[in-house]
Short mmCIF file of C-alpha atoms in Angstrom, two decimals:
data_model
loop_
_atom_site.label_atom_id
_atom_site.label_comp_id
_atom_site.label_asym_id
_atom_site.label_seq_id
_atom_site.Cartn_x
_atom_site.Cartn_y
_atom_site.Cartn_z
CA UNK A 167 -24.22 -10.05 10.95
CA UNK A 168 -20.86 -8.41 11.51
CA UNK A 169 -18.24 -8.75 8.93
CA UNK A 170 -13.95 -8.43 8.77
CA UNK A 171 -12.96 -7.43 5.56
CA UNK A 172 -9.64 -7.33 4.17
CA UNK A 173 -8.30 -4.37 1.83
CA UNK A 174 -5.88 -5.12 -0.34
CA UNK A 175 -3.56 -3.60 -3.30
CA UNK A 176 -3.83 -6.31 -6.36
CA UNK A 177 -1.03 -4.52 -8.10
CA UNK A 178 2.34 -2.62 -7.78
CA UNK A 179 0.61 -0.09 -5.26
CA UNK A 180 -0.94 2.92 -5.54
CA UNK A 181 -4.31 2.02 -6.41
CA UNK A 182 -6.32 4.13 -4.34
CA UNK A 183 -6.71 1.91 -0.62
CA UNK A 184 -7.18 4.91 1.25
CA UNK A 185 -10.04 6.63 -0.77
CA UNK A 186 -11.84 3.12 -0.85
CA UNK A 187 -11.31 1.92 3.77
CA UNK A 188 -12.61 5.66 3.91
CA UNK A 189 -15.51 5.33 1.85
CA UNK A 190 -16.53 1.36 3.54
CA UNK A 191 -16.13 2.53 6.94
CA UNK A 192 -18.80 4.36 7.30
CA UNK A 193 -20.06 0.88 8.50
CA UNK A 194 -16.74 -0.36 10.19
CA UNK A 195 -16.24 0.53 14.03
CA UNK A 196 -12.32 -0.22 13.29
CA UNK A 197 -9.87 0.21 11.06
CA UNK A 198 -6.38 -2.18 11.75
CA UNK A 199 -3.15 -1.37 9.80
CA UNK A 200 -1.58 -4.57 9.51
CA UNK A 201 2.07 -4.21 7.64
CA UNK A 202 4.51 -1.41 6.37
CA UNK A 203 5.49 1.54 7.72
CA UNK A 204 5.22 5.00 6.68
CA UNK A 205 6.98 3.92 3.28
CA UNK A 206 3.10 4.14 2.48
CA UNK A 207 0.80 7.12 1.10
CA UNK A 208 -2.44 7.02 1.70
CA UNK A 209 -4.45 9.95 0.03
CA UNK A 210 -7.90 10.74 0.77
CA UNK A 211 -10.13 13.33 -1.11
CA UNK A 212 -13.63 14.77 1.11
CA UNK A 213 -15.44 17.50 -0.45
CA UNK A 214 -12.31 18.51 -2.46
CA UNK A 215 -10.10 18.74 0.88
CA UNK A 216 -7.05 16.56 0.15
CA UNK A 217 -5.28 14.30 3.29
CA UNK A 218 -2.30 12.21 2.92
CA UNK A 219 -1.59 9.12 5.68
CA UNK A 220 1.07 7.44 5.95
CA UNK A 221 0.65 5.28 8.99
CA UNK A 222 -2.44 5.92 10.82
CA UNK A 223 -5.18 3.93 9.16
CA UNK A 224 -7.11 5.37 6.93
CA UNK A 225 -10.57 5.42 8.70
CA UNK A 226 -9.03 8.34 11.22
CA UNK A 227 -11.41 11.09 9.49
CA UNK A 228 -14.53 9.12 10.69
CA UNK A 229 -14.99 10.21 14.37
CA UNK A 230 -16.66 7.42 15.41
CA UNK A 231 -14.33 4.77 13.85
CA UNK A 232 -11.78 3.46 16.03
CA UNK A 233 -7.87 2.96 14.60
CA UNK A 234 -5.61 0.49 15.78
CA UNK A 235 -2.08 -0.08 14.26
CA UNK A 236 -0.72 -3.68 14.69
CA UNK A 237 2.45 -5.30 15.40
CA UNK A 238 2.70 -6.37 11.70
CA UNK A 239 3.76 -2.42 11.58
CA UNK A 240 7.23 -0.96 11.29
CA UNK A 241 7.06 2.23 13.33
CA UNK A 242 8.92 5.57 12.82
CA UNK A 243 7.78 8.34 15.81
CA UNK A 244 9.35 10.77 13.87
CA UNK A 245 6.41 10.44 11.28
CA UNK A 246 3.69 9.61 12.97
CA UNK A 247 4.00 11.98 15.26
CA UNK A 248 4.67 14.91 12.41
CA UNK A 249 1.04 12.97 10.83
CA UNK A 250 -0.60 13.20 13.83
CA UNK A 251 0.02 17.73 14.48
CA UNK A 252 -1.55 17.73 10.71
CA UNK A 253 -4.43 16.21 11.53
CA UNK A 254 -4.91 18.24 14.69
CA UNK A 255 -4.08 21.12 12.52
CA UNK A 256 -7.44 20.68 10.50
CA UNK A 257 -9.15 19.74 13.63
CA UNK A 258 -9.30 15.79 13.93
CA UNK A 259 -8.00 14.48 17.37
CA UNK A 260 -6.16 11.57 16.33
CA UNK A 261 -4.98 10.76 19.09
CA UNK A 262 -7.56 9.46 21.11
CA UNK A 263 -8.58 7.22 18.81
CA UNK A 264 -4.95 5.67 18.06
CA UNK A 265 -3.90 2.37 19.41
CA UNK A 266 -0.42 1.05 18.62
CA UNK A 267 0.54 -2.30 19.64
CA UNK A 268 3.73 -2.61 22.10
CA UNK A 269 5.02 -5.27 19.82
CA UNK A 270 5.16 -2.83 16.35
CA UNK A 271 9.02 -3.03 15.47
CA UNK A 272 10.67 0.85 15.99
CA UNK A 273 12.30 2.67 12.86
CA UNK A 274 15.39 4.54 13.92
CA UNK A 275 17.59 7.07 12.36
CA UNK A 276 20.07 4.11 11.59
CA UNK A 277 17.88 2.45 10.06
CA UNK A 278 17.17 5.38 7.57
CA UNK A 279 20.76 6.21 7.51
CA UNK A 280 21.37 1.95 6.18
CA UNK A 281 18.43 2.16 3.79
CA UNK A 282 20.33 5.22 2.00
CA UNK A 283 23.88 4.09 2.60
CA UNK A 284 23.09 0.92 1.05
CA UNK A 285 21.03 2.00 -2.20
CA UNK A 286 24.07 4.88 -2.72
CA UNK A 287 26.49 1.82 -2.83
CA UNK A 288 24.55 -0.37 -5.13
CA UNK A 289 24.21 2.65 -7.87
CA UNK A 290 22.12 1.50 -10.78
CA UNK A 291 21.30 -1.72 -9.21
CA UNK A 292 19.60 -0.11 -6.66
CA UNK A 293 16.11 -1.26 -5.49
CA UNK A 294 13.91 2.11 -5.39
CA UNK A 295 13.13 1.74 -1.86
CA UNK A 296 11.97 4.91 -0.33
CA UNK A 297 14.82 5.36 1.77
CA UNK A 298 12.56 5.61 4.77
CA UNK A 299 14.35 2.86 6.80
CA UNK A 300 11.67 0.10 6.30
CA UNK A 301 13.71 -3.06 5.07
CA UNK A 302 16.59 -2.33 7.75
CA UNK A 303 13.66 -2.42 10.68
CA UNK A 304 12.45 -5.21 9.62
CA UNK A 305 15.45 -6.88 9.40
CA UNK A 306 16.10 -6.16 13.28
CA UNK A 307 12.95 -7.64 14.00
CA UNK A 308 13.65 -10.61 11.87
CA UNK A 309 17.26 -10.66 13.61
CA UNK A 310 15.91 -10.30 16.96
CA UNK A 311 17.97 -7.28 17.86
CA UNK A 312 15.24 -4.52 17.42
CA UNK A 313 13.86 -2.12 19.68
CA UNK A 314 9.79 -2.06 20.09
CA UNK A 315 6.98 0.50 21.00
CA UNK A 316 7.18 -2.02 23.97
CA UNK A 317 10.64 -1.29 24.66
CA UNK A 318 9.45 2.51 25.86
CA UNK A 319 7.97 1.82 28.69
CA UNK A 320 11.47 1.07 30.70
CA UNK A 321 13.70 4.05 28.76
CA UNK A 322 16.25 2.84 31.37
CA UNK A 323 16.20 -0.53 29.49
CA UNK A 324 15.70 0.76 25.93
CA UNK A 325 18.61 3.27 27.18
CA UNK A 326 20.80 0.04 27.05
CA UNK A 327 19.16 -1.78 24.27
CA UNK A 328 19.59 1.64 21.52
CA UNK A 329 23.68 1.30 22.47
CA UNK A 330 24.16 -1.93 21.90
CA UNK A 331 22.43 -1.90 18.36
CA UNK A 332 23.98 1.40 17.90
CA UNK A 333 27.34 -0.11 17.84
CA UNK A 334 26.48 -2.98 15.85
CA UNK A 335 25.06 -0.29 12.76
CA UNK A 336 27.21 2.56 13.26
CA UNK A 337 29.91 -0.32 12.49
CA UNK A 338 28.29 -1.37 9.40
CA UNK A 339 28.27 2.66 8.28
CA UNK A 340 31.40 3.39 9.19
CA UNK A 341 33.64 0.64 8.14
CA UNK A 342 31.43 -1.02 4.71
CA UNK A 343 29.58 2.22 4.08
CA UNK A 344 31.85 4.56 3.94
CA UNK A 345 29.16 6.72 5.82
CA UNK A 346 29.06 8.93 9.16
CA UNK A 347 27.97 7.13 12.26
CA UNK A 348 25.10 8.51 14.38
CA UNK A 349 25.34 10.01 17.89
CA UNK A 350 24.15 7.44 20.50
CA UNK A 351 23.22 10.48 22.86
CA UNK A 352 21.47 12.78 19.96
CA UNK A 353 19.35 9.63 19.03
CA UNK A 354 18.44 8.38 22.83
CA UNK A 355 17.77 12.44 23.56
CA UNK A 356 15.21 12.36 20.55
CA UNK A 357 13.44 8.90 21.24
CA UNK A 358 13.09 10.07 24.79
CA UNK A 359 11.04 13.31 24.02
CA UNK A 360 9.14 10.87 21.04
CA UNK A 361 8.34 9.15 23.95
CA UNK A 362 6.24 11.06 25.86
CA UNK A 363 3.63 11.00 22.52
CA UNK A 364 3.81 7.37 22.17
CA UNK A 365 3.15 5.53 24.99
CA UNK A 366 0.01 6.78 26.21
CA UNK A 367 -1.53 5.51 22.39
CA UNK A 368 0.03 1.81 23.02
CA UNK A 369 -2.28 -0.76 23.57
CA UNK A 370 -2.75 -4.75 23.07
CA UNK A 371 -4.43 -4.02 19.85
CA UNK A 372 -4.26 -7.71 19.48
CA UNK A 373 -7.06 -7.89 22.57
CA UNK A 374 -8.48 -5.52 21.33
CA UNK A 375 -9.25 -7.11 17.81
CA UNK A 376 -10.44 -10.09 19.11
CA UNK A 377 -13.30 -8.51 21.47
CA UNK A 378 -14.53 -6.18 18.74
CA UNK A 379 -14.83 -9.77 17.10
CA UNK A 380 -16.54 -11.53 20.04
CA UNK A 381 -18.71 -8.44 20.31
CA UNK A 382 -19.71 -8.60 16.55
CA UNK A 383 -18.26 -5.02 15.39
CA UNK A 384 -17.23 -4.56 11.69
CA UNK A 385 -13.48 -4.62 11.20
CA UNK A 386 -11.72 -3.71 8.32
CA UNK A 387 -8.21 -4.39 8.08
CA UNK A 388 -6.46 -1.81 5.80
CA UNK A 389 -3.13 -3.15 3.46
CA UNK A 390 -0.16 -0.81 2.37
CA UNK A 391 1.75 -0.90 -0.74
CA UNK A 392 0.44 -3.66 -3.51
CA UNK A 393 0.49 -7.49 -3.83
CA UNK A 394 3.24 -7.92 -6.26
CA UNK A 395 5.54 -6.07 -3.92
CA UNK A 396 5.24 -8.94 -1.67
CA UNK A 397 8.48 -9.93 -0.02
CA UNK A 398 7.79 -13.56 -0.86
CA UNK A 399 5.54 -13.14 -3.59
CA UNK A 400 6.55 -10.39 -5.55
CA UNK A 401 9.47 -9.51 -7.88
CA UNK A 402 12.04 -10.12 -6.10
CA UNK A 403 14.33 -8.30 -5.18
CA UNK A 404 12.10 -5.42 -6.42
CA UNK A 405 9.90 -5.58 -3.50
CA UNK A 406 9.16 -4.08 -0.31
CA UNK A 407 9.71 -5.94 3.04
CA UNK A 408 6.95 -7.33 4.10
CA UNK A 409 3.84 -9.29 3.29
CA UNK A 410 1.39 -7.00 1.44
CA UNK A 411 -1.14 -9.82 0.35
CA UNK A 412 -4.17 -10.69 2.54
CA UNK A 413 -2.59 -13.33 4.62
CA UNK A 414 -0.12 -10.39 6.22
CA UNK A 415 -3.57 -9.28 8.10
CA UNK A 416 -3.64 -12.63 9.48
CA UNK A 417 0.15 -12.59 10.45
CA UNK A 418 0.06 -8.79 11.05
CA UNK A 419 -2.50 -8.51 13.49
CA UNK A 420 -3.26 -11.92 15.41
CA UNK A 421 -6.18 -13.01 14.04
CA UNK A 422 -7.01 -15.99 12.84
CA UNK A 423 -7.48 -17.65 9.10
CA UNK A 424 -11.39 -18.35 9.37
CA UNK A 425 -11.87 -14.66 10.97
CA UNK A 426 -11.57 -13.18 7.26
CA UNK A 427 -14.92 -12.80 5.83
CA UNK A 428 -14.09 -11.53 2.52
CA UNK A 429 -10.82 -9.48 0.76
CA UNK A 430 -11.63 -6.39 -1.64
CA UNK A 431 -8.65 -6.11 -3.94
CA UNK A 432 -8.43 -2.70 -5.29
CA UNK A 433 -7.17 -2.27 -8.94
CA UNK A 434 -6.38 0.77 -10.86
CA UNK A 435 -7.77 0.63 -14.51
CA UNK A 436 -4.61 0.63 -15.71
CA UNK A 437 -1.45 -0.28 -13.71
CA UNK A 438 1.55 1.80 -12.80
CA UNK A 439 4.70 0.93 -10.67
CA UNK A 440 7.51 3.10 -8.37
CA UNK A 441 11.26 2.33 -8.35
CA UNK A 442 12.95 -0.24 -10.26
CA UNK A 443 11.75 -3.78 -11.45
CA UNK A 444 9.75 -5.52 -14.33
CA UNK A 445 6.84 -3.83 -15.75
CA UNK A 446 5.85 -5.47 -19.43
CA UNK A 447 2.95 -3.14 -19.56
CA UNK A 448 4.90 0.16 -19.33
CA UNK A 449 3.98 3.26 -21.74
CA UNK A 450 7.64 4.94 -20.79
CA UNK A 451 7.30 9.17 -20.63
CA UNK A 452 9.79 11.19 -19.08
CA UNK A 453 7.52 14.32 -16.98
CA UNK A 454 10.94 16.62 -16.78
CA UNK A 455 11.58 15.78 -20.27
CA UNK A 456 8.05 15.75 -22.05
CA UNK A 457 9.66 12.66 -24.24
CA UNK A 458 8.14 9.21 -24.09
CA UNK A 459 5.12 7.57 -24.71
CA UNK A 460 1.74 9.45 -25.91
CA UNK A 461 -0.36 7.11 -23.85
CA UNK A 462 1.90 6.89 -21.05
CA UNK A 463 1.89 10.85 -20.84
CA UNK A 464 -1.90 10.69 -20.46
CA UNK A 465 -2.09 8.34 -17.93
CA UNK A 466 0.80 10.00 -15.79
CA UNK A 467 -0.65 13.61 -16.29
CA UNK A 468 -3.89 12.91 -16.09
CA UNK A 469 -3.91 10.31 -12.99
CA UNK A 470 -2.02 12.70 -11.06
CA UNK A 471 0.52 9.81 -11.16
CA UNK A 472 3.65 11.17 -8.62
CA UNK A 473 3.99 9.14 -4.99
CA UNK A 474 2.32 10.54 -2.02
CA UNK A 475 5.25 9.54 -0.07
CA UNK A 476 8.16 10.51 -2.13
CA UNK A 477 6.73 12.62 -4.76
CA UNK A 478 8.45 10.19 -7.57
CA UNK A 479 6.86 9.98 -10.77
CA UNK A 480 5.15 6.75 -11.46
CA UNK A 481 5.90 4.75 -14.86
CA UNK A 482 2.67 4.10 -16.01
CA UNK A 483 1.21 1.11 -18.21
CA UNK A 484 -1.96 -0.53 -19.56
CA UNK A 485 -4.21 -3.37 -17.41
CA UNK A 486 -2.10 -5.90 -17.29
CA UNK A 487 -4.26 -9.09 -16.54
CA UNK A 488 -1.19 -11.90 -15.93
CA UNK A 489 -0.37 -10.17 -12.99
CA UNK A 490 -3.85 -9.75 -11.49
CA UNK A 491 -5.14 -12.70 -12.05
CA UNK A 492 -1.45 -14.16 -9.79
CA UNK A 493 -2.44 -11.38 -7.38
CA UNK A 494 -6.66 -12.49 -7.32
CA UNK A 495 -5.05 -15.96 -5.94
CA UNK A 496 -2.81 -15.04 -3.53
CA UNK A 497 -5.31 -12.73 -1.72
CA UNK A 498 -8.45 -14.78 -1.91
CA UNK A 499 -10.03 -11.62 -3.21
CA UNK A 500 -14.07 -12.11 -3.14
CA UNK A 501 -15.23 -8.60 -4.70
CA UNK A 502 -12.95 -5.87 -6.86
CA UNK A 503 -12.56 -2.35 -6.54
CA UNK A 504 -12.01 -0.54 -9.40
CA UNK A 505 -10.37 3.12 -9.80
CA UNK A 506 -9.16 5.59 -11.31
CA UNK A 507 -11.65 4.66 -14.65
CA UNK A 508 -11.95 8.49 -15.42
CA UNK A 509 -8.46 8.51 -16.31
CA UNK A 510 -8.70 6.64 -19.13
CA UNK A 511 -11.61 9.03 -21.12
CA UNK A 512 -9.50 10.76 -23.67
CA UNK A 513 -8.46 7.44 -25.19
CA UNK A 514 -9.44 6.54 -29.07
CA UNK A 515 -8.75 2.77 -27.67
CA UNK A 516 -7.49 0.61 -24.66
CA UNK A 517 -5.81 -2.55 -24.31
CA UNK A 518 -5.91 -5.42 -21.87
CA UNK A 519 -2.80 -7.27 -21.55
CA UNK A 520 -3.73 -11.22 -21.46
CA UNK A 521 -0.86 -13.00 -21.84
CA UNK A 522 3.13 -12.77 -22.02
CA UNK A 523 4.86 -13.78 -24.64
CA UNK A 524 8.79 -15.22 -23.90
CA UNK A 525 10.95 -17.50 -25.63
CA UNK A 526 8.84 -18.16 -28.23
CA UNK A 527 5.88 -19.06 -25.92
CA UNK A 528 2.73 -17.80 -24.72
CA UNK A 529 2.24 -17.55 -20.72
CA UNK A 530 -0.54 -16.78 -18.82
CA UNK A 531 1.31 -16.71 -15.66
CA UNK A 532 4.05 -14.60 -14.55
CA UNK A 533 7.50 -16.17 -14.12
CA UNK A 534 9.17 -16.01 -10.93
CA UNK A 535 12.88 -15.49 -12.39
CA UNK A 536 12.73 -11.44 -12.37
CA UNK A 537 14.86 -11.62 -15.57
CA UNK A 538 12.22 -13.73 -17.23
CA UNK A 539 9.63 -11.41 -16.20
CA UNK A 540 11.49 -8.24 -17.52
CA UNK A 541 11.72 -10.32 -20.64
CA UNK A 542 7.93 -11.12 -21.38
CA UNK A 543 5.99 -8.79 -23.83
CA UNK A 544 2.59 -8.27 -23.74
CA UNK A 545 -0.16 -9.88 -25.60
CA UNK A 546 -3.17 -7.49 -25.97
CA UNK A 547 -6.76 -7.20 -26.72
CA UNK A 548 -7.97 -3.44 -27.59
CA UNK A 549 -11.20 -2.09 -26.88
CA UNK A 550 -12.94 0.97 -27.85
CA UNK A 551 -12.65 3.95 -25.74
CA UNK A 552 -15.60 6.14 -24.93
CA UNK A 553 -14.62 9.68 -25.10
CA UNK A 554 -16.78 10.98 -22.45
CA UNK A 555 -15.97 12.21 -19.10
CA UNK A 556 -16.70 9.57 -16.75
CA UNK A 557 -16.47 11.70 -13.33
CA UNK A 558 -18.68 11.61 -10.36
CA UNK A 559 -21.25 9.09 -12.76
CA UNK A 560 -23.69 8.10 -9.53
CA UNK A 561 -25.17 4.63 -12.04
CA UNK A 562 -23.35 2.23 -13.24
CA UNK A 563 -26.12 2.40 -16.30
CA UNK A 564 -25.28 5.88 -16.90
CA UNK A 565 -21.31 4.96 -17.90
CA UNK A 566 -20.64 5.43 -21.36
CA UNK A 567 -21.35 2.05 -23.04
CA UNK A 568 -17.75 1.14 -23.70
CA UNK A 569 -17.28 2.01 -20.51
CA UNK A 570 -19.19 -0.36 -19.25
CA UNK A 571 -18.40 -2.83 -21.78
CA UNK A 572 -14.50 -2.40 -20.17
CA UNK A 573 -15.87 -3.10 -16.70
CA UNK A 574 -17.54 -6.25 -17.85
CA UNK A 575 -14.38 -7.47 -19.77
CA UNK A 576 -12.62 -7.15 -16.28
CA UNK A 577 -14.55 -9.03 -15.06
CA UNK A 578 -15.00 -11.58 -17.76
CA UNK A 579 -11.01 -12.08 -17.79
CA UNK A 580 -11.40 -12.23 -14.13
CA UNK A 581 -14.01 -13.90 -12.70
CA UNK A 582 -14.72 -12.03 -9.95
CA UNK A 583 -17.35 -9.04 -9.61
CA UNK A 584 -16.68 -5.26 -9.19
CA UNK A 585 -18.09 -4.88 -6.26
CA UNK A 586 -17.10 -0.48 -5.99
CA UNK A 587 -16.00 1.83 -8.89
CA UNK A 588 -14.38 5.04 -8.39
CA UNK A 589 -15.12 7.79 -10.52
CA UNK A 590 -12.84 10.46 -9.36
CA UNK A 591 -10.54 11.44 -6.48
CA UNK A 592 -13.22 12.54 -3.82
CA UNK A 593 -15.28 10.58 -1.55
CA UNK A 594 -18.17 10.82 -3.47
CA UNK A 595 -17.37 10.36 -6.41
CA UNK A 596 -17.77 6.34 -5.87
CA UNK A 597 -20.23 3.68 -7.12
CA UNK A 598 -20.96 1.23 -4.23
CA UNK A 599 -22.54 -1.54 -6.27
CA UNK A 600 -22.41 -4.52 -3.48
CA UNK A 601 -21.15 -2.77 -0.01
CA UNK A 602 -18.22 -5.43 1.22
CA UNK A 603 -20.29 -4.79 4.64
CA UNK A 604 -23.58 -5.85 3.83
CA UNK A 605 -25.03 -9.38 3.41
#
């Protein structure tokens, strides 16, 4: 029986997607990226060897495994193909097993130069985007004026197409911005030579889904960022742009509602967030300072907690339960992941956040109002730590009884089963208890 299984983030991102679709394809004959651009960082750990994606899905280091990124996809050539000469540096051929759908929305220099204009002019309100050009791409596509992989194929068309939205942004720079305006003929010169990489990879990955699904093939459809950066769902405005819960690989890639078979949402055994936005959890610590939080230090040191895209240190917090348990009903998730559990072995104690408290009341579901939500403190329970290294544990049995005891809290307060639990960074350091593949 074949299976297509969703892979989300439950949280604020960063919980570990990459290391997990790696591990659970070894039974997968394709991997589809369904939403986000390269705003995403993907890193993957094989016998200590470290790789960081940022767009091509992250089954690419399995040879036999087929990847296919979908229209739900914002698209910068620039990065993809600087991603794909550093896999062929360490000897995997990406592209012949890279399929990009004509309809994935192009990032262009403009864009990038409007995502940075606009957070410089909003100063401490800014969002924390990643200045990669994500949100003004999307909004092209969303205002019908955006150029497409698509649009490539006729560079006498897209010729015409880039200066007509080139004078519609370079206005916006120039005359709100206060920032330079971009050469029509440096960017056409440089889209022309990206070109020549890109279309021989573009394919109706749409198609191509739906035979791997009429042929019974294993697909697992591979999410970017986490599920309460949601453009609709998330804290608004502290989001990214697009839909990173499990119904974006629906919208995202063309397949239909009843061809999900199940959704693995990952979740980090503690939580941690990039940019600005609520976070009631938070253990504040300052890396370039060394002043903050005790707790907060050890969970940014020791989780290796800085972004794989922008290098930005993460702020760092306990489990915070409120916002799973939101995030568990939004994705339809059947199974949990559940990483990064070594990080937490030093600790005398850890608490669960199971509530908010605000105005005077307890909540056990976030508020949408993003100043609400910044208001809310956490409600805890605290549970023993167990003091022992954790790392590369191959039985669940063999965990540190508190340890386990943690796990089955999770899933107490849950409801749902952990289905994988990572151990450590690499590959194999990874507990498959119930393989999202198998019956």
């Amino acid at each position: 029986m074949s299976k297509n299984v969703v892979i989300i983030g439950t949280q604020w991102g960063d919980e570990g997607k990459g290391k997990v679709v790696d591990l659970i394809t070894d039974k997968a004959s394709s991997v589809v990226r369904f939403q986000g651009g390269h705003n995403a960082g993907h890193t993957l750990v094989i016998a200590g060897k470290k790789t960081v994606l940022h767009l091509i899905p992250s089954g690419i280091l399995r040879s036999n495994v087929e990847c296919l990124i979908a229209h739900g996809v914002v698209l910068s050539m620039s990065a993809l193909i600087e991603e794909l000469s550093e896999l062929e540096a360490s000897g995997v051929d990406a592209a012949k097993r890279l399929k990009i759908s004509p309809a994935c929305p192009l990032i262009m220099p403009y864009h990038i130069a409007l995502d940075n204009a606009r957070e410089a002019k909003r100063g401490k309100s800014a969002i924390g985007t990643t200045g990669k050009g994500i949100g003004p791409a999307y909004e092209d596509k969303v205002a019908r004026r955006g150029l497409r992989v698509g649009d490539l194929l006729d560079l006498k068309s897209f010729a015409e197409k880039l200066g007509e939205v080139m004078e519609y942004h370079n206005f916006s720079l120039s005359n709100y911005y206060g920032a330079e305006a971009l050469d029509y003929n440096s960017v056409l010169a440089q889209a022309s030579e990206q070109a020549k990489t890109i279309v021989p990879m573009i394919s109706d990955v749409t198609e191509q889904i739906h035979q791997h699904i009429a042929s019974k093939q294993n697909i697992l459809f591979e999410g970017a960022q986490g599920s309460l950066l949601d453009i609709d769902q998330g804290t608004y405005p502290f989001v990214t742009s697009s839909n990173t819960t499990s119904g974006g690989a629906v919208t995202g890639s063309g397949v239909g509602v009843t061809d999900i078979d199940c959704v693995i949402g990952i979740v980090k055994a503690y939580t941690t967030r990039v940019g600005g936005g609520p976070f009631p959890t938070e253990l504040p610590y300052d890396v370039a300072s060394d002043k903050g939080d005790a707790i907060g230090k050890v969970l940014g040191t020791i989780g290796c907690e800085f972004g794989a895209t922008t290098g930005r240190q993460r702020r760092c917090g306990w489990l915070d339960m409120v916002g799973l348990k939101r995030s568990f009903n939004l994705n339809a998730v059947t199974g949990i992941c559940l990483t990064k559990l070594d990080v937490l072995d030093s600790l005398e104690s850890i608490k669960i956040c199971i509530a908010y408290e605000l105005n005077g009341k307890q909540i056990t579901t976030p508020p949408y109002d993003v100043r609400d939500y910044a208001a809310a403190n956490p409600v805890y329970i605290e549970m023993p730590g167990w003091k022992k290294s954790t790392i590369g544990i191959q039985s669940f049995d063999h965990l540190p009884q508190q340890a386990q005891d943690y796990i089955r809290k999770i899933e107490e307060l849950s409801n749902l089963p952990i289905d994988i639990l990572s151990t450590g960074p690499d590959r194999d350091e990874t507990l498959i208890l119930n393989h999202p593949f198998d019956e």
